[in-house]
């Protein structure tokens, strides 16, 4: 099939944009080994104008993944190391007094970028965590009463360590709900780990992506064309009802104290449409919904303490719900 033609028979910008985004995987694979699901999740988030929470132990290439994505999409990126003493103005920017002009001028913070890597976001106090809320939701920063728009596209990729809780501040539910996806970054398989070590033995430098051969394969124009195409992806009323039934089932689960809100249902519908388009269709199927249910919903539910003590996880609850909610034909 011609790469500029999709399964619906449409040609032009839509197919070209899809081909460019599909090339992301091969390009990022030059630097990152064995993390295709995370790459796909980041692409889905960009298509939906959403943000991503990356969870994994240290050393599984979370930072390298985000940097490689930015390089392959020719996007500006900045990294902020979140620490207990980080102030909100260190993220958003602040007014600085200029002695020469005797006036205050705004000094933009690192949030003014296309792809913000918020490293170990749960290591900073809630006051600084909340400084990102306006940026994530409104795509602007208000300083001294003046709203300042952020660049487009804009995505926050925040990382957190799932096993170290000393000196951390759990993200509040309101902030977790602002993340479109929560992606878990697993340890590599034995063969993938061998490939990683082989690359390093051959001189691979993770700080020099250009030398690793990572080149831009798409840009803001292709991304915008893709977003327009995703918005045209057909959603049958039965699929909409299926998404609602899944989310309502989480509110009735005896293992949960907090189920998925209507915002979460909207997010699941959006990510399912993006995934359907990425796989070459102009309509959403129940399998698309199932494929995106875990990363879209796992951080929007809260387990009962007794269920957590019994080893129940958010993923197991959602999987059980997916197994019981009737699937439309």
PDB file of C-alpha atoms in Angstrom:
ATOM      1  CA  UNK A   1       0.000   0.000   0.000  1.00  0.00           C
ATOM      2  CA  UNK A   2       1.212   3.504  -0.796  1.00  0.00           C
ATOM      3  CA  UNK A   3       2.301   5.131   2.515  1.00  0.00           C
ATOM      4  CA  UNK A   4       0.351   8.262   1.637  1.00  0.00           C
ATOM      5  CA  UNK A   5      -2.898   6.335   1.366  1.00  0.00           C
ATOM      6  CA  UNK A   6      -4.796   5.229   4.473  1.00  0.00           C
ATOM      7  CA  UNK A   7      -7.239   2.340   4.877  1.00  0.00           C
ATOM      8  CA  UNK A   8     -10.179   4.610   4.244  1.00  0.00           C
ATOM      9  CA  UNK A   9      -8.781   5.508   0.847  1.00  0.00           C
ATOM     10  CA  UNK A  10      -7.806   9.051   1.829  1.00  0.00           C
ATOM     11  CA  UNK A  11      -4.613  10.483   0.401  1.00  0.00           C
ATOM     12  CA  UNK A  12      -2.456  13.498   1.084  1.00  0.00           C
ATOM     13  CA  UNK A  13      -1.618  15.138   4.392  1.00  0.00           C
ATOM     14  CA  UNK A  14      -3.271  12.517   6.614  1.00  0.00           C
ATOM     15  CA  UNK A  15      -1.374   9.552   5.180  1.00  0.00           C
ATOM     16  CA  UNK A  16       1.877  11.483   4.985  1.00  0.00           C
ATOM     17  CA  UNK A  17       1.531  12.563   8.620  1.00  0.00           C
ATOM     18  CA  UNK A  18       0.831   8.974   9.675  1.00  0.00           C
ATOM     19  CA  UNK A  19       3.895   7.715   7.819  1.00  0.00           C
ATOM     20  CA  UNK A  20       6.016  10.370   9.546  1.00  0.00           C
ATOM     21  CA  UNK A  21       4.751   9.420  12.999  1.00  0.00           C
ATOM     22  CA  UNK A  22       5.215   5.721  12.270  1.00  0.00           C
ATOM     23  CA  UNK A  23       8.845   6.521  11.423  1.00  0.00           C
ATOM     24  CA  UNK A  24       9.272   7.780  14.991  1.00  0.00           C
ATOM     25  CA  UNK A  25       9.641   4.239  16.304  1.00  0.00           C
ATOM     26  CA  UNK A  26      12.546   3.400  14.012  1.00  0.00           C
ATOM     27  CA  UNK A  27      14.238   6.729  14.698  1.00  0.00           C
ATOM     28  CA  UNK A  28      13.938   6.543  18.499  1.00  0.00           C
ATOM     29  CA  UNK A  29      15.064   2.899  18.392  1.00  0.00           C
ATOM     30  CA  UNK A  30      18.480   4.189  17.294  1.00  0.00           C
ATOM     31  CA  UNK A  31      18.911   5.482  20.856  1.00  0.00           C
ATOM     32  CA  UNK A  32      16.381   3.563  22.991  1.00  0.00           C
ATOM     33  CA  UNK A  33      16.087  -0.232  22.955  1.00  0.00           C
ATOM     34  CA  UNK A  34      12.835  -2.119  23.477  1.00  0.00           C
ATOM     35  CA  UNK A  35      10.423   0.619  24.574  1.00  0.00           C
ATOM     36  CA  UNK A  36       7.958   0.607  21.657  1.00  0.00           C
ATOM     37  CA  UNK A  37       4.823   0.810  23.876  1.00  0.00           C
ATOM     38  CA  UNK A  38       6.166   3.946  25.590  1.00  0.00           C
ATOM     39  CA  UNK A  39       7.050   5.525  22.225  1.00  0.00           C
ATOM     40  CA  UNK A  40       3.529   4.820  20.981  1.00  0.00           C
ATOM     41  CA  UNK A  41       2.061   6.269  24.175  1.00  0.00           C
ATOM     42  CA  UNK A  42       4.025   9.492  23.768  1.00  0.00           C
ATOM     43  CA  UNK A  43       2.866   9.760  20.138  1.00  0.00           C
ATOM     44  CA  UNK A  44      -0.757   9.267  21.248  1.00  0.00           C
ATOM     45  CA  UNK A  45      -0.337  11.990  23.881  1.00  0.00           C
ATOM     46  CA  UNK A  46       1.031  14.424  21.292  1.00  0.00           C
ATOM     47  CA  UNK A  47      -1.907  13.692  18.985  1.00  0.00           C
ATOM     48  CA  UNK A  48      -4.362  14.325  21.840  1.00  0.00           C
ATOM     49  CA  UNK A  49      -2.566  17.404  23.206  1.00  0.00           C
ATOM     50  CA  UNK A  50      -2.122  15.506  26.472  1.00  0.00           C
ATOM     51  CA  UNK A  51       0.606  14.957  29.045  1.00  0.00           C
ATOM     52  CA  UNK A  52       2.360  11.794  30.168  1.00  0.00           C
ATOM     53  CA  UNK A  53       3.480  10.387  33.512  1.00  0.00           C
ATOM     54  CA  UNK A  54       6.379   7.956  33.053  1.00  0.00           C
ATOM     55  CA  UNK A  55       6.884   5.518  35.925  1.00  0.00           C
ATOM     56  CA  UNK A  56       9.903   3.262  36.175  1.00  0.00           C
ATOM     57  CA  UNK A  57      12.943   2.510  38.293  1.00  0.00           C
ATOM     58  CA  UNK A  58      16.089   4.592  37.686  1.00  0.00           C
ATOM     59  CA  UNK A  59      18.174   3.626  34.689  1.00  0.00           C
ATOM     60  CA  UNK A  60      15.493   2.426  32.241  1.00  0.00           C
ATOM     61  CA  UNK A  61      16.045   5.319  29.773  1.00  0.00           C
ATOM     62  CA  UNK A  62      13.053   7.521  30.676  1.00  0.00           C
ATOM     63  CA  UNK A  63      15.039  10.727  30.128  1.00  0.00           C
ATOM     64  CA  UNK A  64      16.703   9.387  26.976  1.00  0.00           C
ATOM     65  CA  UNK A  65      13.298   8.418  25.606  1.00  0.00           C
ATOM     66  CA  UNK A  66      11.945  11.964  25.944  1.00  0.00           C
ATOM     67  CA  UNK A  67      15.116  13.538  24.517  1.00  0.00           C
ATOM     68  CA  UNK A  68      15.035  11.149  21.556  1.00  0.00           C
ATOM     69  CA  UNK A  69      11.382  11.973  20.890  1.00  0.00           C
ATOM     70  CA  UNK A  70      12.174  15.688  20.857  1.00  0.00           C
ATOM     71  CA  UNK A  71      15.085  15.146  18.466  1.00  0.00           C
ATOM     72  CA  UNK A  72      13.010  12.984  16.096  1.00  0.00           C
ATOM     73  CA  UNK A  73      10.218  15.580  16.014  1.00  0.00           C
ATOM     74  CA  UNK A  74      12.545  18.600  15.886  1.00  0.00           C
ATOM     75  CA  UNK A  75      10.966  20.045  19.031  1.00  0.00           C
ATOM     76  CA  UNK A  76      12.542  22.233  21.677  1.00  0.00           C
ATOM     77  CA  UNK A  77      12.953  20.427  25.003  1.00  0.00           C
ATOM     78  CA  UNK A  78      14.001  21.384  28.520  1.00  0.00           C
ATOM     79  CA  UNK A  79      14.583  19.305  31.637  1.00  0.00           C
ATOM     80  CA  UNK A  80      13.805  20.282  35.221  1.00  0.00           C
ATOM     81  CA  UNK A  81      15.126  18.181  38.098  1.00  0.00           C
ATOM     82  CA  UNK A  82      12.397  18.406  40.733  1.00  0.00           C
ATOM     83  CA  UNK A  83      13.874  18.681  44.246  1.00  0.00           C
ATOM     84  CA  UNK A  84      12.439  19.573  47.688  1.00  0.00           C
ATOM     85  CA  UNK A  85      13.795  23.131  47.467  1.00  0.00           C
ATOM     86  CA  UNK A  86      12.494  23.874  43.947  1.00  0.00           C
ATOM     87  CA  UNK A  87      10.269  26.965  43.857  1.00  0.00           C
ATOM     88  CA  UNK A  88       7.272  27.552  41.516  1.00  0.00           C
ATOM     89  CA  UNK A  89       9.111  30.454  39.855  1.00  0.00           C
ATOM     90  CA  UNK A  90      11.974  28.060  39.017  1.00  0.00           C
ATOM     91  CA  UNK A  91       9.505  26.315  36.710  1.00  0.00           C
ATOM     92  CA  UNK A  92       7.249  29.073  35.394  1.00  0.00           C
ATOM     93  CA  UNK A  93       9.603  32.059  35.397  1.00  0.00           C
ATOM     94  CA  UNK A  94       9.450  35.341  37.290  1.00  0.00           C
ATOM     95  CA  UNK A  95       9.663  39.115  37.061  1.00  0.00           C
ATOM     96  CA  UNK A  96      13.222  40.426  37.210  1.00  0.00           C
ATOM     97  CA  UNK A  97      14.108  44.044  37.965  1.00  0.00           C
ATOM     98  CA  UNK A  98      16.296  45.685  35.331  1.00  0.00           C
ATOM     99  CA  UNK A  99      18.380  48.434  36.953  1.00  0.00           C
ATOM    100  CA  UNK A 100      19.141  50.064  33.601  1.00  0.00           C
ATOM    101  CA  UNK A 101      15.541  50.544  32.539  1.00  0.00           C
ATOM    102  CA  UNK A 102      14.202  50.734  36.122  1.00  0.00           C
ATOM    103  CA  UNK A 103      11.458  48.299  35.083  1.00  0.00           C
ATOM    104  CA  UNK A 104      10.472  44.725  35.764  1.00  0.00           C
ATOM    105  CA  UNK A 105      10.758  42.303  32.854  1.00  0.00           C
ATOM    106  CA  UNK A 106       9.540  38.720  32.641  1.00  0.00           C
ATOM    107  CA  UNK A 107      12.206  36.024  32.591  1.00  0.00           C
ATOM    108  CA  UNK A 108      10.614  32.845  31.148  1.00  0.00           C
ATOM    109  CA  UNK A 109      11.138  29.595  33.040  1.00  0.00           C
ATOM    110  CA  UNK A 110      11.890  26.180  31.533  1.00  0.00           C
ATOM    111  CA  UNK A 111       8.149  25.505  31.090  1.00  0.00           C
ATOM    112  CA  UNK A 112       8.316  27.684  27.973  1.00  0.00           C
ATOM    113  CA  UNK A 113       9.283  24.854  25.642  1.00  0.00           C
ATOM    114  CA  UNK A 114       7.630  22.206  23.466  1.00  0.00           C
ATOM    115  CA  UNK A 115       8.564  19.151  25.496  1.00  0.00           C
ATOM    116  CA  UNK A 116       9.144  19.638  29.229  1.00  0.00           C
ATOM    117  CA  UNK A 117      10.786  16.763  31.079  1.00  0.00           C
ATOM    118  CA  UNK A 118       9.750  17.068  34.732  1.00  0.00           C
ATOM    119  CA  UNK A 119      12.212  14.623  36.280  1.00  0.00           C
ATOM    120  CA  UNK A 120      11.151  12.978  39.569  1.00  0.00           C
ATOM    121  CA  UNK A 121       8.131  15.239  39.896  1.00  0.00           C
ATOM    122  CA  UNK A 122       7.089  13.626  43.183  1.00  0.00           C
ATOM    123  CA  UNK A 123      10.276  14.853  44.907  1.00  0.00           C
ATOM    124  CA  UNK A 124       9.054  18.452  45.075  1.00  0.00           C
ATOM    125  CA  UNK A 125       6.417  19.812  47.494  1.00  0.00           C
ATOM    126  CA  UNK A 126       2.758  20.208  46.394  1.00  0.00           C
ATOM    127  CA  UNK A 127       3.130  24.000  46.016  1.00  0.00           C
ATOM    128  CA  UNK A 128       5.713  23.555  43.251  1.00  0.00           C
ATOM    129  CA  UNK A 129       3.881  20.578  41.744  1.00  0.00           C
ATOM    130  CA  UNK A 130       0.773  22.758  41.426  1.00  0.00           C
ATOM    131  CA  UNK A 131       2.731  25.388  39.498  1.00  0.00           C
ATOM    132  CA  UNK A 132       2.404  23.065  36.507  1.00  0.00           C
ATOM    133  CA  UNK A 133      -1.393  22.766  36.735  1.00  0.00           C
ATOM    134  CA  UNK A 134      -2.195  25.958  34.820  1.00  0.00           C
ATOM    135  CA  UNK A 135       0.463  25.179  32.227  1.00  0.00           C
ATOM    136  CA  UNK A 136      -0.896  21.657  31.690  1.00  0.00           C
ATOM    137  CA  UNK A 137      -4.567  22.606  31.596  1.00  0.00           C
ATOM    138  CA  UNK A 138      -4.648  26.115  30.106  1.00  0.00           C
ATOM    139  CA  UNK A 139      -1.329  26.004  28.197  1.00  0.00           C
ATOM    140  CA  UNK A 140      -0.368  29.317  29.657  1.00  0.00           C
ATOM    141  CA  UNK A 141       1.421  30.749  32.703  1.00  0.00           C
ATOM    142  CA  UNK A 142       0.051  33.701  34.661  1.00  0.00           C
ATOM    143  CA  UNK A 143       2.664  35.881  36.362  1.00  0.00           C
ATOM    144  CA  UNK A 144       1.691  39.125  38.108  1.00  0.00           C
ATOM    145  CA  UNK A 145      -1.804  38.855  36.618  1.00  0.00           C
ATOM    146  CA  UNK A 146      -0.576  38.607  33.023  1.00  0.00           C
ATOM    147  CA  UNK A 147      -1.297  35.345  31.135  1.00  0.00           C
ATOM    148  CA  UNK A 148       1.571  34.246  28.909  1.00  0.00           C
ATOM    149  CA  UNK A 149       0.821  31.535  26.312  1.00  0.00           C
ATOM    150  CA  UNK A 150       3.116  28.530  26.013  1.00  0.00           C
ATOM    151  CA  UNK A 151       4.574  27.319  22.703  1.00  0.00           C
ATOM    152  CA  UNK A 152       2.598  24.920  20.535  1.00  0.00           C
ATOM    153  CA  UNK A 153       2.900  21.963  20.685  1.00  0.00           C
ATOM    154  CA  UNK A 154       3.386  21.642  24.442  1.00  0.00           C
ATOM    155  CA  UNK A 155       3.729  18.388  26.373  1.00  0.00           C
ATOM    156  CA  UNK A 156       4.794  17.625  29.931  1.00  0.00           C
ATOM    157  CA  UNK A 157       6.525  14.277  30.375  1.00  0.00           C
ATOM    158  CA  UNK A 158       6.922  13.758  34.112  1.00  0.00           C
ATOM    159  CA  UNK A 159       8.858  10.873  35.637  1.00  0.00           C
ATOM    160  CA  UNK A 160       8.574   9.231  39.033  1.00  0.00           C
ATOM    161  CA  UNK A 161      10.250   6.318  40.779  1.00  0.00           C
ATOM    162  CA  UNK A 162       7.690   3.672  41.885  1.00  0.00           C
ATOM    163  CA  UNK A 163       9.836   2.038  44.572  1.00  0.00           C
ATOM    164  CA  UNK A 164      11.396   4.926  46.501  1.00  0.00           C
ATOM    165  CA  UNK A 165       9.068   6.846  48.815  1.00  0.00           C
ATOM    166  CA  UNK A 166      11.570   8.461  51.206  1.00  0.00           C
ATOM    167  CA  UNK A 167      11.404  12.240  50.782  1.00  0.00           C
ATOM    168  CA  UNK A 168       8.669  12.153  48.144  1.00  0.00           C
ATOM    169  CA  UNK A 169       5.285  13.894  47.902  1.00  0.00           C
ATOM    170  CA  UNK A 170       2.566  11.785  46.235  1.00  0.00           C
ATOM    171  CA  UNK A 171       0.829  13.608  43.401  1.00  0.00           C
ATOM    172  CA  UNK A 172      -2.695  14.704  44.398  1.00  0.00           C
ATOM    173  CA  UNK A 173      -5.627  13.220  42.477  1.00  0.00           C
ATOM    174  CA  UNK A 174      -6.370  16.585  40.827  1.00  0.00           C
ATOM    175  CA  UNK A 175      -2.903  16.684  39.286  1.00  0.00           C
ATOM    176  CA  UNK A 176      -2.850  13.001  38.344  1.00  0.00           C
ATOM    177  CA  UNK A 177      -6.101  13.585  36.460  1.00  0.00           C
ATOM    178  CA  UNK A 178      -4.330  16.199  34.311  1.00  0.00           C
ATOM    179  CA  UNK A 179      -2.055  13.521  32.863  1.00  0.00           C
ATOM    180  CA  UNK A 180      -3.596  11.906  29.804  1.00  0.00           C
ATOM    181  CA  UNK A 181      -1.541   8.704  30.171  1.00  0.00           C
ATOM    182  CA  UNK A 182       0.478   6.922  32.810  1.00  0.00           C
ATOM    183  CA  UNK A 183       3.063   4.745  31.095  1.00  0.00           C
ATOM    184  CA  UNK A 184       5.064   2.142  32.987  1.00  0.00           C
ATOM    185  CA  UNK A 185       8.630   1.718  31.748  1.00  0.00           C
ATOM    186  CA  UNK A 186       9.651  -1.891  32.462  1.00  0.00           C
ATOM    187  CA  UNK A 187      13.107  -3.332  32.882  1.00  0.00           C
ATOM    188  CA  UNK A 188      14.418  -4.599  29.519  1.00  0.00           C
ATOM    189  CA  UNK A 189      14.364  -8.232  28.515  1.00  0.00           C
ATOM    190  CA  UNK A 190      17.633 -10.148  28.591  1.00  0.00           C
ATOM    191  CA  UNK A 191      18.188  -9.724  24.835  1.00  0.00           C
ATOM    192  CA  UNK A 192      17.330  -6.006  24.960  1.00  0.00           C
ATOM    193  CA  UNK A 193      19.781  -5.522  27.810  1.00  0.00           C
ATOM    194  CA  UNK A 194      22.471  -7.317  25.809  1.00  0.00           C
ATOM    195  CA  UNK A 195      21.719  -4.954  22.891  1.00  0.00           C
ATOM    196  CA  UNK A 196      22.059  -1.928  25.211  1.00  0.00           C
ATOM    197  CA  UNK A 197      25.472  -3.068  26.481  1.00  0.00           C
ATOM    198  CA  UNK A 198      26.612  -3.916  22.965  1.00  0.00           C
ATOM    199  CA  UNK A 199      25.783  -0.400  21.802  1.00  0.00           C
ATOM    200  CA  UNK A 200      27.687   1.150  24.710  1.00  0.00           C
ATOM    201  CA  UNK A 201      30.649  -1.120  24.025  1.00  0.00           C
ATOM    202  CA  UNK A 202      30.601   0.153  20.431  1.00  0.00           C
ATOM    203  CA  UNK A 203      30.873   3.772  21.564  1.00  0.00           C
ATOM    204  CA  UNK A 204      27.217   4.836  21.906  1.00  0.00           C
ATOM    205  CA  UNK A 205      26.930   8.093  23.886  1.00  0.00           C
ATOM    206  CA  UNK A 206      23.385   8.779  25.175  1.00  0.00           C
ATOM    207  CA  UNK A 207      24.243  12.484  25.476  1.00  0.00           C
ATOM    208  CA  UNK A 208      25.029  12.768  21.754  1.00  0.00           C
ATOM    209  CA  UNK A 209      21.893  11.760  19.866  1.00  0.00           C
ATOM    210  CA  UNK A 210      23.170  13.269  16.631  1.00  0.00           C
ATOM    211  CA  UNK A 211      26.144  10.899  16.658  1.00  0.00           C
ATOM    212  CA  UNK A 212      23.716   8.029  17.333  1.00  0.00           C
ATOM    213  CA  UNK A 213      21.997   8.872  14.045  1.00  0.00           C
ATOM    214  CA  UNK A 214      18.713  10.267  15.433  1.00  0.00           C
ATOM    215  CA  UNK A 215      17.318  12.650  12.806  1.00  0.00           C
ATOM    216  CA  UNK A 216      14.066  14.644  12.563  1.00  0.00           C
ATOM    217  CA  UNK A 217      11.396  12.602  10.753  1.00  0.00           C
ATOM    218  CA  UNK A 218       8.440  14.910  11.466  1.00  0.00           C
ATOM    219  CA  UNK A 219       7.716  18.374  12.774  1.00  0.00           C
ATOM    220  CA  UNK A 220       4.926  20.650  14.001  1.00  0.00           C
ATOM    221  CA  UNK A 221       3.284  20.729  10.532  1.00  0.00           C
ATOM    222  CA  UNK A 222       2.973  16.935  10.322  1.00  0.00           C
ATOM    223  CA  UNK A 223       1.787  16.819  13.926  1.00  0.00           C
ATOM    224  CA  UNK A 224      -0.961  19.357  13.256  1.00  0.00           C
ATOM    225  CA  UNK A 225      -2.061  17.489  10.114  1.00  0.00           C
ATOM    226  CA  UNK A 226      -2.227  14.299  12.167  1.00  0.00           C
ATOM    227  CA  UNK A 227      -4.328  15.990  14.858  1.00  0.00           C
ATOM    228  CA  UNK A 228      -6.796  17.189  12.235  1.00  0.00           C
ATOM    229  CA  UNK A 229      -7.065  13.647  10.854  1.00  0.00           C
ATOM    230  CA  UNK A 230      -7.567  12.146  14.325  1.00  0.00           C
ATOM    231  CA  UNK A 231     -10.421  14.589  14.961  1.00  0.00           C
ATOM    232  CA  UNK A 232     -12.171  13.161  11.878  1.00  0.00           C
ATOM    233  CA  UNK A 233     -11.889   9.556  13.070  1.00  0.00           C
ATOM    234  CA  UNK A 234     -15.422   8.164  13.351  1.00  0.00           C
ATOM    235  CA  UNK A 235     -16.767   7.039  16.727  1.00  0.00           C
ATOM    236  CA  UNK A 236     -19.913   4.906  16.656  1.00  0.00           C
ATOM    237  CA  UNK A 237     -22.494   5.644  19.411  1.00  0.00           C
ATOM    238  CA  UNK A 238     -22.034   2.068  20.649  1.00  0.00           C
ATOM    239  CA  UNK A 239     -18.312   2.728  21.169  1.00  0.00           C
ATOM    240  CA  UNK A 240     -19.124   5.888  23.113  1.00  0.00           C
ATOM    241  CA  UNK A 241     -21.508   3.892  25.316  1.00  0.00           C
ATOM    242  CA  UNK A 242     -18.819   1.209  25.779  1.00  0.00           C
ATOM    243  CA  UNK A 243     -16.332   3.807  27.055  1.00  0.00           C
ATOM    244  CA  UNK A 244     -18.957   5.197  29.446  1.00  0.00           C
ATOM    245  CA  UNK A 245     -19.835   1.708  30.736  1.00  0.00           C
ATOM    246  CA  UNK A 246     -16.180   0.928  31.471  1.00  0.00           C
ATOM    247  CA  UNK A 247     -15.702   4.178  33.389  1.00  0.00           C
ATOM    248  CA  UNK A 248     -18.964   3.814  35.309  1.00  0.00           C
ATOM    249  CA  UNK A 249     -17.954   0.271  36.303  1.00  0.00           C
ATOM    250  CA  UNK A 250     -14.857   1.658  38.042  1.00  0.00           C
ATOM    251  CA  UNK A 251     -17.108   3.822  40.238  1.00  0.00           C
ATOM    252  CA  UNK A 252     -19.000   0.715  41.354  1.00  0.00           C
ATOM    253  CA  UNK A 253     -15.965  -1.514  41.967  1.00  0.00           C
ATOM    254  CA  UNK A 254     -15.713  -2.739  45.588  1.00  0.00           C
ATOM    255  CA  UNK A 255     -11.905  -2.547  45.314  1.00  0.00           C
ATOM    256  CA  UNK A 256     -11.861   1.199  44.608  1.00  0.00           C
ATOM    257  CA  UNK A 257     -12.575   4.283  46.693  1.00  0.00           C
ATOM    258  CA  UNK A 258     -12.307   6.531  43.635  1.00  0.00           C
ATOM    259  CA  UNK A 259     -13.445   5.668  40.128  1.00  0.00           C
ATOM    260  CA  UNK A 260     -12.872   7.329  36.775  1.00  0.00           C
ATOM    261  CA  UNK A 261     -14.430  10.775  36.307  1.00  0.00           C
ATOM    262  CA  UNK A 262     -16.145  11.999  33.118  1.00  0.00           C
ATOM    263  CA  UNK A 263     -12.823  13.712  32.277  1.00  0.00           C
ATOM    264  CA  UNK A 264     -11.246  10.238  32.302  1.00  0.00           C
ATOM    265  CA  UNK A 265     -13.969   8.912  29.994  1.00  0.00           C
ATOM    266  CA  UNK A 266     -13.285  11.778  27.592  1.00  0.00           C
ATOM    267  CA  UNK A 267      -9.572  10.975  27.739  1.00  0.00           C
ATOM    268  CA  UNK A 268     -10.179   7.288  26.944  1.00  0.00           C
ATOM    269  CA  UNK A 269     -12.278   8.206  23.931  1.00  0.00           C
ATOM    270  CA  UNK A 270      -9.576  10.614  22.700  1.00  0.00           C
ATOM    271  CA  UNK A 271      -6.699   8.153  23.097  1.00  0.00           C
ATOM    272  CA  UNK A 272      -8.721   5.383  21.417  1.00  0.00           C
ATOM    273  CA  UNK A 273      -9.313   7.634  18.396  1.00  0.00           C
ATOM    274  CA  UNK A 274      -5.617   8.498  18.179  1.00  0.00           C
ATOM    275  CA  UNK A 275      -4.634   4.823  18.389  1.00  0.00           C
ATOM    276  CA  UNK A 276      -7.192   3.871  15.728  1.00  0.00           C
ATOM    277  CA  UNK A 277      -5.788   6.515  13.382  1.00  0.00           C
ATOM    278  CA  UNK A 278      -2.192   5.474  14.067  1.00  0.00           C
ATOM    279  CA  UNK A 279      -3.045   1.881  13.144  1.00  0.00           C
ATOM    280  CA  UNK A 280      -4.470   3.002   9.805  1.00  0.00           C
ATOM    281  CA  UNK A 281      -8.234   3.205  10.353  1.00  0.00           C
ATOM    282  CA  UNK A 282     -10.718   6.069  10.251  1.00  0.00           C
ATOM    283  CA  UNK A 283     -13.045   4.469  12.831  1.00  0.00           C
ATOM    284  CA  UNK A 284     -12.691   3.250  16.423  1.00  0.00           C
ATOM    285  CA  UNK A 285     -13.193  -0.384  17.473  1.00  0.00           C
ATOM    286  CA  UNK A 286     -13.674  -1.913  20.946  1.00  0.00           C
ATOM    287  CA  UNK A 287     -10.119  -3.287  20.686  1.00  0.00           C
ATOM    288  CA  UNK A 288      -8.808   0.279  20.422  1.00  0.00           C
ATOM    289  CA  UNK A 289     -10.584   1.136  23.666  1.00  0.00           C
ATOM    290  CA  UNK A 290      -9.195  -1.973  25.382  1.00  0.00           C
ATOM    291  CA  UNK A 291      -5.668  -1.226  24.144  1.00  0.00           C
ATOM    292  CA  UNK A 292      -5.650   2.242  25.734  1.00  0.00           C
ATOM    293  CA  UNK A 293      -7.736   1.537  28.846  1.00  0.00           C
ATOM    294  CA  UNK A 294      -4.830   0.715  31.179  1.00  0.00           C
ATOM    295  CA  UNK A 295      -2.509   3.649  30.419  1.00  0.00           C
ATOM    296  CA  UNK A 296      -5.438   6.095  30.295  1.00  0.00           C
ATOM    297  CA  UNK A 297      -7.255   4.969  33.451  1.00  0.00           C
ATOM    298  CA  UNK A 298      -4.743   3.361  35.851  1.00  0.00           C
ATOM    299  CA  UNK A 299      -3.805   6.680  37.509  1.00  0.00           C
ATOM    300  CA  UNK A 300      -7.396   7.932  37.723  1.00  0.00           C
ATOM    301  CA  UNK A 301      -8.572   5.298  40.209  1.00  0.00           C
ATOM    302  CA  UNK A 302      -7.760   4.862  43.886  1.00  0.00           C
ATOM    303  CA  UNK A 303      -7.562   1.484  45.604  1.00  0.00           C
ATOM    304  CA  UNK A 304      -9.135   0.730  48.976  1.00  0.00           C
ATOM    305  CA  UNK A 305      -6.403   0.120  51.602  1.00  0.00           C
ATOM    306  CA  UNK A 306      -7.682  -3.397  52.303  1.00  0.00           C
ATOM    307  CA  UNK A 307      -7.605  -4.255  48.567  1.00  0.00           C
ATOM    308  CA  UNK A 308      -4.064  -2.906  48.294  1.00  0.00           C
ATOM    309  CA  UNK A 309      -2.976  -5.061  51.250  1.00  0.00           C
ATOM    310  CA  UNK A 310      -4.383  -8.111  49.443  1.00  0.00           C
ATOM    311  CA  UNK A 311      -2.167  -7.391  46.429  1.00  0.00           C
ATOM    312  CA  UNK A 312      -4.860  -5.906  44.213  1.00  0.00           C
ATOM    313  CA  UNK A 313      -3.548  -3.345  41.701  1.00  0.00           C
ATOM    314  CA  UNK A 314      -5.236  -0.682  39.609  1.00  0.00           C
ATOM    315  CA  UNK A 315      -4.306  -2.636  36.478  1.00  0.00           C
ATOM    316  CA  UNK A 316      -5.895  -5.852  37.771  1.00  0.00           C
ATOM    317  CA  UNK A 317      -9.132  -4.029  38.640  1.00  0.00           C
ATOM    318  CA  UNK A 318      -9.336  -2.410  35.200  1.00  0.00           C
ATOM    319  CA  UNK A 319      -8.559  -5.712  33.469  1.00  0.00           C
ATOM    320  CA  UNK A 320     -11.348  -7.380  35.437  1.00  0.00           C
ATOM    321  CA  UNK A 321     -13.759  -4.637  34.382  1.00  0.00           C
ATOM    322  CA  UNK A 322     -12.730  -4.995  30.732  1.00  0.00           C
ATOM    323  CA  UNK A 323     -13.449  -8.731  31.009  1.00  0.00           C
ATOM    324  CA  UNK A 324     -16.972  -8.182  32.360  1.00  0.00           C
ATOM    325  CA  UNK A 325     -18.316  -5.097  30.556  1.00  0.00           C
ATOM    326  CA  UNK A 326     -20.282  -6.259  27.465  1.00  0.00           C
ATOM    327  CA  UNK A 327     -18.398  -5.528  24.246  1.00  0.00           C
ATOM    328  CA  UNK A 328     -20.407  -3.980  21.365  1.00  0.00           C
ATOM    329  CA  UNK A 329     -20.463  -5.976  18.150  1.00  0.00           C
TER     330      UNK A 329
END
